[in-house]
Coordinates of C-alpha atoms in Angstrom, one line a residue:
M72 CA -50.9 273.5 37.5
K73 CA -54.4 272.3 38.5
H74 CA -55.8 274.3 35.7
I75 CA -53.5 272.6 33.1
F76 CA -54.4 269.2 34.5
K77 CA -58.1 269.9 34.1
I78 CA -57.5 271.0 30.5
F79 CA -55.8 267.6 29.7
T80 CA -58.5 265.7 31.5
V81 CA -61.3 267.4 29.5
A82 CA -59.4 266.8 26.2
F83 CA -58.8 263.1 27.0
L84 CA -62.5 262.6 27.8
A85 CA -63.5 264.4 24.6
I86 CA -61.2 262.1 22.5
M87 CA -62.6 259.0 24.2
A88 CA -66.2 260.2 23.5
V89 CA -65.4 260.7 19.8
S90 CA -63.7 257.3 19.6
C91 CA -66.7 255.6 21.2
E92 CA -69.0 257.3 18.8
K93 CA -66.9 256.0 15.9
D94 CA -67.1 252.4 17.2
E95 CA -70.9 252.7 17.6
D96 CA -71.1 254.0 14.0
Q97 CA -69.2 251.0 12.5
A98 CA -71.5 249.1 10.2
V99 CA -72.2 245.4 10.7
L100 CA -72.2 243.4 7.4
N101 CA -74.9 240.8 7.1
E102 CA -75.1 238.1 4.4
I103 CA -78.7 238.0 3.4
T104 CA -78.3 235.4 0.6
Q105 CA -75.8 232.6 0.6
A106 CA -73.8 232.0 -2.5
K107 CA -74.7 228.8 -4.4
I108 CA -72.7 226.6 -6.7
T109 CA -73.7 223.9 -9.2
S110 CA -71.6 221.5 -11.4
S111 CA -72.4 220.1 -14.8
Q112 CA -71.6 216.6 -13.5
T113 CA -70.5 214.9 -10.3
T114 CA -68.7 211.7 -11.5
L115 CA -65.6 212.1 -13.7
I116 CA -63.2 209.5 -15.0
L117 CA -60.5 211.7 -16.4
D118 CA -59.1 210.9 -19.8
K119 CA -55.3 211.4 -20.4
N120 CA -55.7 210.9 -24.1
S121 CA -57.9 214.1 -24.3
P122 CA -56.2 216.5 -22.0
D123 CA -57.7 219.7 -23.5
D124 CA -61.3 218.5 -23.6
N125 CA -63.7 220.3 -21.2
V126 CA -65.1 217.9 -18.7
L127 CA -66.6 220.1 -15.9
N128 CA -68.5 223.4 -15.7
V129 CA -68.9 225.0 -12.3
A130 CA -71.5 227.8 -12.1
W131 CA -72.4 230.0 -9.1
S132 CA -74.7 232.8 -7.9
K133 CA -73.0 235.3 -5.7
A134 CA -73.7 236.0 -2.1
A135 CA -75.8 239.1 -1.4
F136 CA -75.3 241.5 1.6
D137 CA -77.3 244.2 3.3
L138 CA -74.7 246.8 2.3
S139 CA -73.0 247.6 -0.9
V140 CA -69.6 245.9 -0.8
V141 CA -66.7 245.0 -3.1
S142 CA -66.0 241.2 -3.0
T143 CA -63.8 238.6 -4.6
Q144 CA -64.5 235.0 -5.1
Q145 CA -62.5 231.8 -5.3
L146 CA -63.5 228.2 -5.9
Q147 CA -62.0 225.9 -3.3
F148 CA -61.3 222.2 -4.0
A149 CA -60.4 219.8 -1.2
I150 CA -60.4 216.1 -0.4
K151 CA -63.8 215.4 1.3
G152 CA -63.6 215.2 5.0
K153 CA -60.7 217.6 5.5
N154 CA -62.9 220.6 6.1
F155 CA -61.2 222.3 3.2
V156 CA -57.8 222.3 5.0
G157 CA -55.1 222.4 2.3
A158 CA -57.6 223.5 -0.3
S159 CA -56.7 224.4 -3.9
N160 CA -58.0 227.9 -4.6
I161 CA -59.0 229.0 -8.1
D162 CA -60.0 232.6 -8.8
A163 CA -63.6 232.8 -9.8
V164 CA -64.3 235.9 -11.9
D165 CA -66.8 234.9 -14.5
T166 CA -69.4 232.1 -14.1
P167 CA -69.2 229.4 -15.2
L168 CA -65.7 228.2 -14.9
E169 CA -64.7 225.4 -17.3
F170 CA -62.1 222.7 -16.4
T171 CA -60.3 220.4 -18.8
N172 CA -59.2 216.8 -18.1
K173 CA -55.7 218.1 -17.6
E174 CA -56.7 221.0 -15.3
L175 CA -58.9 218.9 -13.1
N176 CA -56.3 216.1 -13.0
T177 CA -53.6 218.5 -11.9
I178 CA -55.9 219.8 -9.1
A179 CA -56.8 216.2 -8.0
L180 CA -53.2 215.0 -7.8
A181 CA -52.1 218.2 -6.0
L182 CA -54.7 217.5 -3.4
G183 CA -53.3 213.9 -2.9
A184 CA -55.7 211.9 -5.0
T185 CA -54.3 208.6 -6.2
P186 CA -54.2 207.9 -10.0
D187 CA -56.7 205.5 -11.3
V188 CA -58.6 205.5 -7.9
A189 CA -61.9 207.3 -7.4
T190 CA -61.6 210.1 -4.9
E191 CA -64.3 212.3 -3.4
I192 CA -63.4 216.0 -3.8
E193 CA -65.5 218.8 -2.4
I194 CA -66.0 222.2 -4.0
R195 CA -67.3 225.5 -2.5
L196 CA -67.2 229.2 -3.4
R197 CA -65.4 231.4 -0.9
T198 CA -66.4 235.1 -1.0
M199 CA -64.0 237.6 0.6
V200 CA -65.1 241.0 1.8
G201 CA -62.2 242.7 3.4
Q202 CA -60.9 240.2 6.0
G203 CA -64.2 238.4 6.2
A204 CA -65.0 235.1 4.4
Y205 CA -68.4 233.8 3.4
Y206 CA -69.0 230.3 2.0
S207 CA -71.4 228.7 -0.4
N208 CA -72.9 225.3 -0.2
A209 CA -70.4 222.5 -0.9
I210 CA -70.9 219.9 -3.6
T211 CA -69.0 216.6 -3.9
L212 CA -67.3 215.3 -7.1
N213 CA -66.2 211.7 -7.6
V214 CA -63.0 212.1 -9.5
T215 CA -60.7 209.4 -10.9
P216 CA -57.5 211.0 -12.0
Y217 CA -54.8 209.6 -14.3
F218 CA -51.1 209.5 -13.9
L219 CA -49.3 212.4 -15.4
G220 CA -46.9 211.2 -17.9
P221 CA -46.5 210.3 -21.6
V222 CA -49.1 208.5 -23.6
Y223 CA -47.3 205.1 -24.1
N224 CA -49.4 202.5 -25.8
Y225 CA -46.8 199.8 -26.2
T226 CA -46.2 196.5 -24.5
D227 CA -42.7 195.7 -23.4
L228 CA -41.2 192.2 -23.0
Y229 CA -38.1 191.2 -21.0
L230 CA -35.6 188.4 -21.0
I231 CA -35.2 186.2 -18.0
G232 CA -33.0 183.2 -17.4
D233 CA -29.4 182.2 -16.8
A234 CA -28.6 182.8 -20.4
T235 CA -29.5 186.5 -20.0
A236 CA -28.3 189.4 -17.9
A237 CA -31.2 189.1 -15.4
G238 CA -30.7 185.5 -14.4
W239 CA -33.7 183.7 -13.0
T240 CA -34.3 186.2 -10.3
N241 CA -37.9 187.4 -11.1
E242 CA -38.2 190.3 -8.7
V243 CA -39.0 193.9 -9.2
T244 CA -35.8 194.9 -7.5
N245 CA -33.7 193.1 -10.1
T246 CA -32.3 195.9 -12.2
K247 CA -30.7 193.7 -14.8
F248 CA -33.7 193.0 -17.0
L249 CA -33.2 193.9 -20.6
P250 CA -36.2 194.6 -22.9
L251 CA -36.7 193.1 -26.3
Q252 CA -36.9 195.6 -29.2
K253 CA -40.4 196.5 -30.3
A254 CA -41.3 196.7 -33.9
S255 CA -43.8 198.8 -35.9
V256 CA -46.0 195.7 -36.3
A257 CA -47.7 194.8 -33.0
G258 CA -46.6 191.4 -31.6
N259 CA -43.2 191.4 -33.3
Y260 CA -40.1 191.7 -31.1
S261 CA -36.4 191.0 -31.4
Y262 CA -33.2 191.1 -29.4
T263 CA -29.7 191.1 -30.7
G264 CA -26.9 190.5 -28.2
Y265 CA -24.9 188.2 -26.1
F266 CA -26.5 185.0 -24.6
A267 CA -24.7 182.8 -22.1
Q268 CA -24.9 179.1 -22.2
G269 CA -28.1 178.2 -20.5
A270 CA -31.8 178.9 -21.0
F271 CA -34.3 181.7 -20.9
K272 CA -37.9 182.7 -21.1
I273 CA -39.7 186.0 -21.8
I274 CA -42.0 187.9 -19.4
K275 CA -44.1 191.0 -19.6
T276 CA -43.7 192.4 -16.1
P277 CA -40.5 192.0 -14.0
G278 CA -41.6 190.4 -10.8
N279 CA -44.5 188.5 -12.4
W280 CA -44.6 185.2 -14.3
D281 CA -48.0 185.9 -15.8
P282 CA -47.8 186.2 -18.8
Q283 CA -44.7 184.4 -19.8
Y284 CA -43.5 182.9 -23.1
G285 CA -41.5 179.7 -23.1
M286 CA -40.9 176.9 -25.5
D287 CA -43.7 174.6 -26.6
S288 CA -41.5 172.9 -29.2
P289 CA -38.5 174.2 -31.2
G290 CA -39.6 177.4 -32.9
I291 CA -43.0 177.4 -31.2
L292 CA -43.8 179.5 -28.1
S293 CA -46.3 178.7 -25.3
T294 CA -47.8 181.0 -22.7
S295 CA -48.5 178.1 -20.4
G296 CA -46.9 178.2 -16.9
G297 CA -45.6 174.8 -17.7
S298 CA -43.8 175.8 -20.9
G299 CA -40.2 174.8 -21.4
N300 CA -37.2 177.0 -21.3
I301 CA -35.6 178.1 -24.6
T302 CA -32.1 176.7 -24.5
V303 CA -28.8 178.2 -25.6
A304 CA -26.3 175.4 -26.2
T305 CA -23.3 177.7 -26.8
A306 CA -22.5 181.1 -25.4
G307 CA -22.2 183.8 -28.1
Y308 CA -24.0 186.5 -30.0
Y309 CA -27.5 185.8 -31.3
K310 CA -30.5 187.4 -32.8
L311 CA -33.8 186.4 -31.2
T312 CA -37.1 187.1 -32.9
I313 CA -40.6 186.4 -31.6
N314 CA -44.1 186.8 -32.7
T315 CA -46.6 186.9 -29.8
T316 CA -49.6 186.6 -32.1
A317 CA -48.4 183.5 -34.0
L318 CA -46.5 182.2 -31.0
T319 CA -43.3 181.6 -33.0
Y320 CA -39.6 182.4 -32.4
T321 CA -36.2 182.1 -34.0
L322 CA -32.8 182.2 -32.4
T323 CA -29.9 182.7 -34.9
S324 CA -26.2 182.9 -34.2
I325 CA -24.5 186.0 -35.5
P326 CA -20.8 187.1 -35.6
S327 CA -19.3 188.8 -32.6
P328 CA -19.2 192.6 -33.0
S329 CA -15.8 193.9 -33.9
T330 CA -16.2 197.5 -32.8
N331 CA -16.1 198.5 -29.1
Y332 CA -16.8 201.9 -27.6
T333 CA -15.4 203.5 -24.5
S334 CA -18.7 205.4 -23.8
I335 CA -22.2 205.9 -25.2
S336 CA -24.0 209.0 -24.2
M337 CA -27.2 211.1 -24.8
I338 CA -26.8 214.7 -25.9
G339 CA -29.4 217.3 -26.7
T340 CA -32.2 219.4 -25.2
A341 CA -34.1 216.4 -23.9
S342 CA -31.2 215.2 -21.8
G343 CA -29.8 218.7 -21.0
D344 CA -28.2 220.6 -23.8
W345 CA -26.2 220.1 -27.0
S346 CA -22.9 220.6 -25.1
T347 CA -23.3 218.1 -22.3
D348 CA -23.1 214.3 -22.5
V349 CA -25.2 212.2 -20.2
D350 CA -23.5 208.8 -20.1
L351 CA -25.2 205.5 -20.3
Q352 CA -23.8 202.5 -18.3
K353 CA -22.2 199.6 -20.2
T354 CA -23.8 196.4 -19.0
I355 CA -21.4 193.9 -17.4
F356 CA -23.2 191.0 -19.2
D357 CA -22.9 192.5 -22.7
S358 CA -20.5 195.3 -23.5
H359 CA -22.6 196.4 -26.5
I360 CA -25.8 197.0 -24.4
W361 CA -26.0 200.4 -22.7
V362 CA -28.5 201.4 -20.0
K363 CA -29.5 204.6 -18.1
K364 CA -32.2 203.9 -15.5
N365 CA -34.8 206.3 -14.3
V366 CA -33.3 209.3 -16.1
A367 CA -35.2 212.6 -16.2
L368 CA -35.7 213.7 -19.8
N369 CA -37.1 217.1 -20.9
S370 CA -39.5 217.7 -23.7
G371 CA -37.0 218.1 -26.6
E372 CA -34.6 216.1 -28.7
F373 CA -31.5 214.1 -28.3
K374 CA -29.0 211.8 -30.1
F375 CA -26.7 209.0 -29.0
R376 CA -23.0 209.4 -29.6
A377 CA -19.9 207.4 -29.0
N378 CA -16.9 208.5 -27.0
H379 CA -18.3 212.0 -26.5
D380 CA -17.6 212.8 -30.1
W381 CA -19.8 213.7 -33.1
G382 CA -17.7 211.4 -35.3
T383 CA -20.0 208.5 -34.4
N384 CA -23.6 209.4 -33.6
W385 CA -27.0 207.8 -34.0
G386 CA -30.5 209.3 -34.4
V387 CA -33.9 208.9 -36.0
A388 CA -37.1 211.0 -35.8
Q389 CA -39.0 208.3 -33.9
E390 CA -40.1 208.5 -30.3
F391 CA -39.9 205.7 -27.6
F392 CA -38.1 203.1 -29.7
G393 CA -36.6 202.5 -33.1
V394 CA -33.4 201.8 -35.0
A395 CA -31.2 204.9 -34.9
D396 CA -29.1 205.6 -38.1
L397 CA -25.5 206.7 -38.1
G398 CA -25.7 210.4 -38.5
G399 CA -29.5 210.3 -38.5
G400 CA -32.0 212.8 -37.3
N401 CA -32.8 213.9 -33.7
I402 CA -34.8 211.6 -31.5
P403 CA -37.9 213.4 -30.1
V404 CA -39.2 213.4 -26.6
S405 CA -42.7 214.9 -26.3
T406 CA -43.2 214.7 -22.6
A407 CA -40.9 215.5 -19.8
F408 CA -40.7 212.5 -17.5
N409 CA -38.5 209.8 -16.1
Y410 CA -37.4 207.0 -18.5
D411 CA -35.4 203.9 -18.6
V412 CA -33.1 204.3 -21.6
Y413 CA -31.5 201.3 -23.5
F414 CA -29.1 201.4 -26.5
N415 CA -27.7 198.6 -28.6
D416 CA -24.5 199.7 -30.3
I417 CA -24.5 196.6 -32.6
T418 CA -27.8 197.5 -34.3
G419 CA -28.5 201.1 -33.3
E420 CA -31.7 199.9 -31.7
F421 CA -32.9 202.0 -28.7
S422 CA -35.8 202.2 -26.3
F423 CA -36.8 204.8 -23.7
I424 CA -39.5 203.4 -21.5
P425 CA -41.5 205.6 -19.1
V426 CA -41.0 204.8 -15.4
Y427 CA -44.6 204.9 -14.0

């Protein structure tokens, strides 16, 4: 029995000796040259109108080690001061890496940068060898990102006053503002619908009185804060036209509409699919104006239709606003985003305005 115990003891000591020898033989990897990165520029105001233009090149020289190793590299982007916590990691295979407006904008927003505000973003190269990480110098970019959304180069105007749906409550939280219809000629607007007895003005931004358009004299507009209200002596249906360049307006009485619809909906790939109706809400103020606020639209196409039936449908191949024709073409939506949608069943006029 003692003999067997001695054999096990000798075997155990031999294993321990071999194990110790293996530990002593393990190589220690040393970085002899730190990786270095450079950038083509350090101040970038990103341009949403040129999303595919290259705006930044990041080049690097790899780290060198005292042993032959297999390594992988990533560029790390992070808000300056966060010690690269929550960094965005981009595989770095070939130097230099090029970044477009859109790519860099996506990175900046994902990191928490605020659109239209300059933000300091640090970049470094991380080299991975097995489980070990080695880092280059860090450089700082001053990046001003843009808001991701459709390119919308139009100015909207809204009705305000007790003759209109919004009343005189000029607050952002007032959801009853109705926009005027834009035209292909800048500065020309119109609105066809019901006006109550009372008065109104026209503003650019709900919640803000500057700028505003009121009456200087009959038919003449003024942008002065002291401008008068445009009066509506008798409730009824009217067509309002204004020209913000010439500062003129007309308000003409029209016959009351004779056709009433139970529902107006959007249907198509932009609002879902060609089998599903997305209903707009009929306004209480005017049963011929239909609204859907803050609705998510896809990149695609849609039409308006009445009573969930193709017998009466409207469309036109024009984005953002227009006059949809009965049985007309599909309305395109180029950018998936949230929009406020308005439809006038008297005229076929529509608008879908991005909610930024």
